[in-house]
Amino acid sequence: MVSKRLSREAGHRRKFLAVIDDTPECERAVFYASMRMKVTNGVLVLLYVIEPDDFQHWLGVEKIMREEAAATANAALDGYASKVRQKFGIEPELVVREGKKVEEIHKLIEEDQDISILVLAAGSGKEGPGPLVASVVGKGAAFPIPVTVIPQILSDEDIESLA
């Protein structure tokens, strides 16, 4: 069960959460979340989750790999944040977490009671919508807030008309 959302109370603003990863559809989720945030005077939160499975090595190698993963995460967030600033004139909140992606999304939603919408994008390839979308909309993955899934094939103009 999720704690009460505070986004409608005085001094709070609705937050749209978009997860940053290396999938091509990720950009569509960020664009839609940015448009919705701008239209509703909300806040955009960009989350990058570093998967811990990559760090099963000796201590020295593990430390280097963690540093490289953190640098990759920050570079990805900075890149998307720069695009959002340039196109929408807003400053997104940037969050880096380490853990299993779905678990970290749940934890962030529980910790930040202003997050009201999770925005994901579905890939259009033969392999399906993508692992994150599949795990979120799959059986038993009930999410405590609404999830909006944006098709990768939508253009900027399509998204603007929908947002």
Tab-separated table of N, CA and C in Angstrom, residues 28-105:
chain	number	residue	atom	x	y	z
A	28	ARG	N	10.670	9.230	-25.520
A	28	ARG	CA	9.228	9.490	-25.660
A	28	ARG	C	8.579	9.680	-24.287
A	29	ALA	N	8.977	8.873	-23.319
A	29	ALA	CA	8.431	9.002	-21.957
A	29	ALA	C	8.815	10.344	-21.353
A	30	VAL	N	10.057	10.752	-21.542
A	30	VAL	CA	10.513	12.035	-20.993
A	30	VAL	C	9.772	13.189	-21.660
A	31	PHE	N	9.589	13.115	-22.961
A	31	PHE	CA	8.889	14.185	-23.675
A	31	PHE	C	7.446	14.299	-23.180
A	32	TYR	N	6.743	13.168	-23.075
A	32	TYR	CA	5.350	13.199	-22.607
A	32	TYR	C	5.278	13.717	-21.166
A	33	ALA	N	6.127	13.206	-20.294
A	33	ALA	CA	6.111	13.651	-18.894
A	33	ALA	C	6.404	15.149	-18.802
A	34	SER	N	7.307	15.635	-19.627
A	34	SER	CA	7.628	17.068	-19.644
A	34	SER	C	6.432	17.900	-20.102
A	35	MET	N	5.762	17.418	-21.153
A	35	MET	CA	4.576	18.134	-21.648
A	35	MET	C	3.483	18.163	-20.577
A	36	ARG	N	3.211	17.027	-19.940
A	36	ARG	CA	2.180	16.961	-18.901
A	36	ARG	C	2.561	17.849	-17.717
A	37	MET	N	3.823	17.833	-17.373
A	37	MET	CA	4.292	18.655	-16.265
A	37	MET	C	4.085	20.131	-16.579
A	38	LYS	N	4.416	20.519	-17.786
A	38	LYS	CA	4.285	21.929	-18.166
A	38	LYS	C	2.816	22.353	-18.190
A	39	VAL	N	1.942	21.512	-18.760
A	39	VAL	CA	0.524	21.828	-18.872
A	39	VAL	C	-0.144	21.920	-17.497
A	40	THR	N	0.293	21.086	-16.574
A	40	THR	CA	-0.349	21.037	-15.253
A	40	THR	C	0.432	21.777	-14.171
A	41	ASN	N	1.516	22.463	-14.551
A	41	ASN	CA	2.367	23.169	-13.586
A	41	ASN	C	2.913	22.209	-12.529
A	42	GLY	N	3.344	21.064	-13.001
A	42	GLY	CA	3.894	20.059	-12.099
A	42	GLY	C	5.403	20.092	-12.073
A	43	VAL	N	5.978	18.975	-11.640
A	43	VAL	CA	7.420	18.814	-11.522
A	43	VAL	C	7.797	17.519	-12.237
A	44	LEU	N	8.928	17.532	-12.922
A	44	LEU	CA	9.423	16.344	-13.601
A	44	LEU	C	10.549	15.733	-12.778
A	45	VAL	N	10.441	14.442	-12.507
A	45	VAL	CA	11.490	13.706	-11.806
A	45	VAL	C	12.053	12.679	-12.782
A	46	LEU	N	13.360	12.716	-12.983
A	46	LEU	CA	14.034	11.751	-13.844
A	46	LEU	C	14.832	10.800	-12.953
A	47	LEU	N	14.564	9.510	-13.084
A	47	LEU	CA	15.202	8.483	-12.258
A	47	LEU	C	16.061	7.571	-13.119
A	48	TYR	N	17.288	7.347	-12.677
A	48	TYR	CA	18.173	6.364	-13.307
A	48	TYR	C	18.518	5.332	-12.252
A	49	VAL	N	18.271	4.065	-12.558
A	49	VAL	CA	18.570	2.994	-11.605
A	49	VAL	C	19.751	2.186	-12.119
A	50	ILE	N	20.779	2.103	-11.287
A	50	ILE	CA	21.955	1.288	-11.587
A	50	ILE	C	21.670	-0.114	-11.065
A	51	GLU	N	21.708	-1.080	-11.959
A	51	GLU	CA	21.429	-2.463	-11.585
A	51	GLU	C	22.649	-3.053	-10.865
A	52	PRO	N	22.486	-3.644	-9.672
A	52	PRO	CA	23.617	-4.157	-8.899
A	52	PRO	C	24.197	-5.452	-9.449
A	53	ASP	N	23.507	-6.137	-10.340
A	53	ASP	CA	23.982	-7.412	-10.879
A	53	ASP	C	25.328	-7.286	-11.574
A	54	ASP	N	25.658	-6.097	-11.997
A	54	ASP	CA	26.905	-5.879	-12.726
A	54	ASP	C	28.135	-5.843	-11.826
A	55	PHE	N	27.952	-5.851	-10.501
A	55	PHE	CA	29.068	-5.621	-9.589
A	55	PHE	C	29.503	-6.869	-8.832
A	56	GLN	N	29.442	-8.010	-9.445
A	56	GLN	CA	29.799	-9.264	-8.784
A	56	GLN	C	31.259	-9.628	-9.066
A	57	HIS	N	32.169	-8.728	-8.763
A	57	HIS	CA	33.589	-8.950	-9.037
A	57	HIS	C	34.398	-8.718	-7.774
A	58	TRP	N	35.709	-8.808	-7.908
A	58	TRP	CA	36.575	-8.522	-6.779
A	58	TRP	C	36.393	-7.080	-6.340
A	59	LEU	N	36.741	-6.820	-5.104
A	59	LEU	CA	36.484	-5.515	-4.498
A	59	LEU	C	37.031	-4.352	-5.321
A	60	GLY	N	38.270	-4.424	-5.766
A	60	GLY	CA	38.856	-3.325	-6.530
A	60	GLY	C	38.136	-3.085	-7.844
A	61	VAL	N	37.801	-4.153	-8.525
A	61	VAL	CA	37.082	-4.042	-9.788
A	61	VAL	C	35.661	-3.542	-9.543
A	62	GLU	N	35.050	-4.030	-8.475
A	62	GLU	CA	33.682	-3.607	-8.144
A	62	GLU	C	33.619	-2.097	-7.919
A	63	LYS	N	34.602	-1.557	-7.207
A	63	LYS	CA	34.615	-0.119	-6.940
A	63	LYS	C	34.712	0.680	-8.241
A	64	ILE	N	35.582	0.247	-9.117
A	64	ILE	CA	35.748	0.935	-10.405
A	64	ILE	C	34.458	0.841	-11.216
A	65	MET	N	33.844	-0.344	-11.222
A	65	MET	CA	32.609	-0.529	-11.984
A	65	MET	C	31.475	0.330	-11.421
A	66	ARG	N	31.406	0.451	-10.102
A	66	ARG	CA	30.380	1.305	-9.485
A	66	ARG	C	30.595	2.770	-9.881
A	67	GLU	N	31.847	3.212	-9.860
A	67	GLU	CA	32.148	4.590	-10.245
A	67	GLU	C	31.785	4.839	-11.708
A	68	GLU	N	32.099	3.871	-12.565
A	68	GLU	CA	31.767	4.012	-13.986
A	68	GLU	C	30.249	4.023	-14.187
A	69	ALA	N	29.545	3.169	-13.450
A	69	ALA	CA	28.082	3.120	-13.565
A	69	ALA	C	27.470	4.435	-13.084
A	70	ALA	N	28.010	4.997	-12.009
A	70	ALA	CA	27.505	6.280	-11.502
A	70	ALA	C	27.769	7.393	-12.518
A	71	ALA	N	28.937	7.372	-13.145
A	71	ALA	CA	29.257	8.373	-14.164
A	71	ALA	C	28.310	8.238	-15.360
A	72	THR	N	28.027	7.011	-15.759
A	72	THR	CA	27.095	6.769	-16.862
A	72	THR	C	25.706	7.278	-16.501
A	73	ALA	N	25.266	6.981	-15.282
A	73	ALA	CA	23.944	7.426	-14.817
A	73	ALA	C	23.854	8.942	-14.823
A	74	ASN	N	24.856	9.604	-14.265
A	74	ASN	CA	24.837	11.068	-14.212
A	74	ASN	C	24.902	11.690	-15.597
A	75	ALA	N	25.671	11.091	-16.491
A	75	ALA	CA	25.750	11.614	-17.865
A	75	ALA	C	24.399	11.474	-18.565
A	76	ALA	N	23.744	10.333	-18.385
A	76	ALA	CA	22.435	10.129	-19.008
A	76	ALA	C	21.412	11.116	-18.455
A	77	LEU	N	21.384	11.285	-17.145
A	77	LEU	CA	20.452	12.234	-16.528
A	77	LEU	C	20.744	13.660	-16.980
A	78	ASP	N	22.019	14.027	-17.000
A	78	ASP	CA	22.390	15.380	-17.440
A	78	ASP	C	21.975	15.624	-18.886
A	79	GLY	N	22.126	14.604	-19.736
A	79	GLY	CA	21.732	14.749	-21.138
A	79	GLY	C	20.240	14.997	-21.282
A	80	TYR	N	19.432	14.202	-20.590
A	80	TYR	CA	17.980	14.398	-20.666
A	80	TYR	C	17.568	15.703	-19.992
A	81	ALA	N	18.197	16.038	-18.876
A	81	ALA	CA	17.869	17.285	-18.186
A	81	ALA	C	18.172	18.486	-19.077
A	82	SER	N	19.264	18.424	-19.809
A	82	SER	CA	19.629	19.506	-20.722
A	82	SER	C	18.581	19.675	-21.816
A	83	LYS	N	18.104	18.558	-22.370
A	83	LYS	CA	17.065	18.616	-23.403
A	83	LYS	C	15.777	19.215	-22.843
A	84	VAL	N	15.424	18.819	-21.626
A	84	VAL	CA	14.199	19.320	-20.997
A	84	VAL	C	14.322	20.817	-20.721
A	85	ARG	N	15.474	21.245	-20.219
A	85	ARG	CA	15.691	22.678	-19.968
A	85	ARG	C	15.572	23.472	-21.257
A	86	GLN	N	16.216	22.969	-22.296
A	86	GLN	CA	16.244	23.675	-23.578
A	86	GLN	C	14.849	23.751	-24.211
A	87	LYS	N	14.125	22.651	-24.232
A	87	LYS	CA	12.831	22.612	-24.918
A	87	LYS	C	11.703	23.201	-24.083
A	88	PHE	N	11.721	22.980	-22.759
A	88	PHE	CA	10.594	23.358	-21.917
A	88	PHE	C	10.910	24.465	-20.913
A	89	GLY	N	12.185	24.803	-20.752
A	89	GLY	CA	12.554	25.852	-19.815
A	89	GLY	C	12.304	25.491	-18.362
A	90	ILE	N	12.429	24.226	-18.038
A	90	ILE	CA	12.188	23.779	-16.665
A	90	ILE	C	13.397	23.024	-16.132
A	91	GLU	N	13.487	22.955	-14.828
A	91	GLU	CA	14.567	22.234	-14.166
A	91	GLU	C	14.009	20.956	-13.549
A	92	PRO	N	14.347	19.794	-14.103
A	92	PRO	CA	13.843	18.549	-13.526
A	92	PRO	C	14.639	18.150	-12.283
A	93	GLU	N	14.022	17.335	-11.443
A	93	GLU	CA	14.727	16.719	-10.323
A	93	GLU	C	15.416	15.474	-10.858
A	94	LEU	N	16.673	15.265	-10.472
A	94	LEU	CA	17.443	14.121	-10.951
A	94	LEU	C	17.733	13.181	-9.782
A	95	VAL	N	17.456	11.889	-9.977
A	95	VAL	CA	17.638	10.902	-8.913
A	95	VAL	C	18.387	9.707	-9.473
A	96	VAL	N	19.437	9.274	-8.760
A	96	VAL	CA	20.164	8.055	-9.109
A	96	VAL	C	20.001	7.088	-7.944
A	97	ARG	N	19.625	5.856	-8.266
A	97	ARG	CA	19.462	4.802	-7.270
A	97	ARG	C	20.232	3.578	-7.726
A	98	GLU	N	20.598	2.734	-6.780
A	98	GLU	CA	21.213	1.461	-7.103
A	98	GLU	C	20.340	0.354	-6.543
A	99	GLY	N	19.970	-0.594	-7.391
A	99	GLY	CA	19.139	-1.707	-6.970
A	99	GLY	C	18.369	-2.267	-8.148
A	100	LYS	N	17.374	-3.049	-7.847
A	100	LYS	CA	16.495	-3.590	-8.889
A	100	LYS	C	15.527	-2.491	-9.301
A	101	LYS	N	15.379	-2.301	-10.589
A	101	LYS	CA	14.650	-1.157	-11.128
A	101	LYS	C	13.242	-1.004	-10.555
A	102	VAL	N	12.437	-2.042	-10.606
A	102	VAL	CA	11.053	-1.944	-10.141
A	102	VAL	C	11.008	-1.651	-8.641
A	103	GLU	N	11.892	-2.294	-7.873
A	103	GLU	CA	11.935	-2.047	-6.430
A	103	GLU	C	12.308	-0.603	-6.120
A	104	GLU	N	13.276	-0.066	-6.842
A	104	GLU	CA	13.715	1.312	-6.599
A	104	GLU	C	12.642	2.323	-7.012
A	105	ILE	N	11.897	2.013	-8.059
A	105	ILE	CA	10.782	2.887	-8.446
A	105	ILE	C	9.756	2.915	-7.323
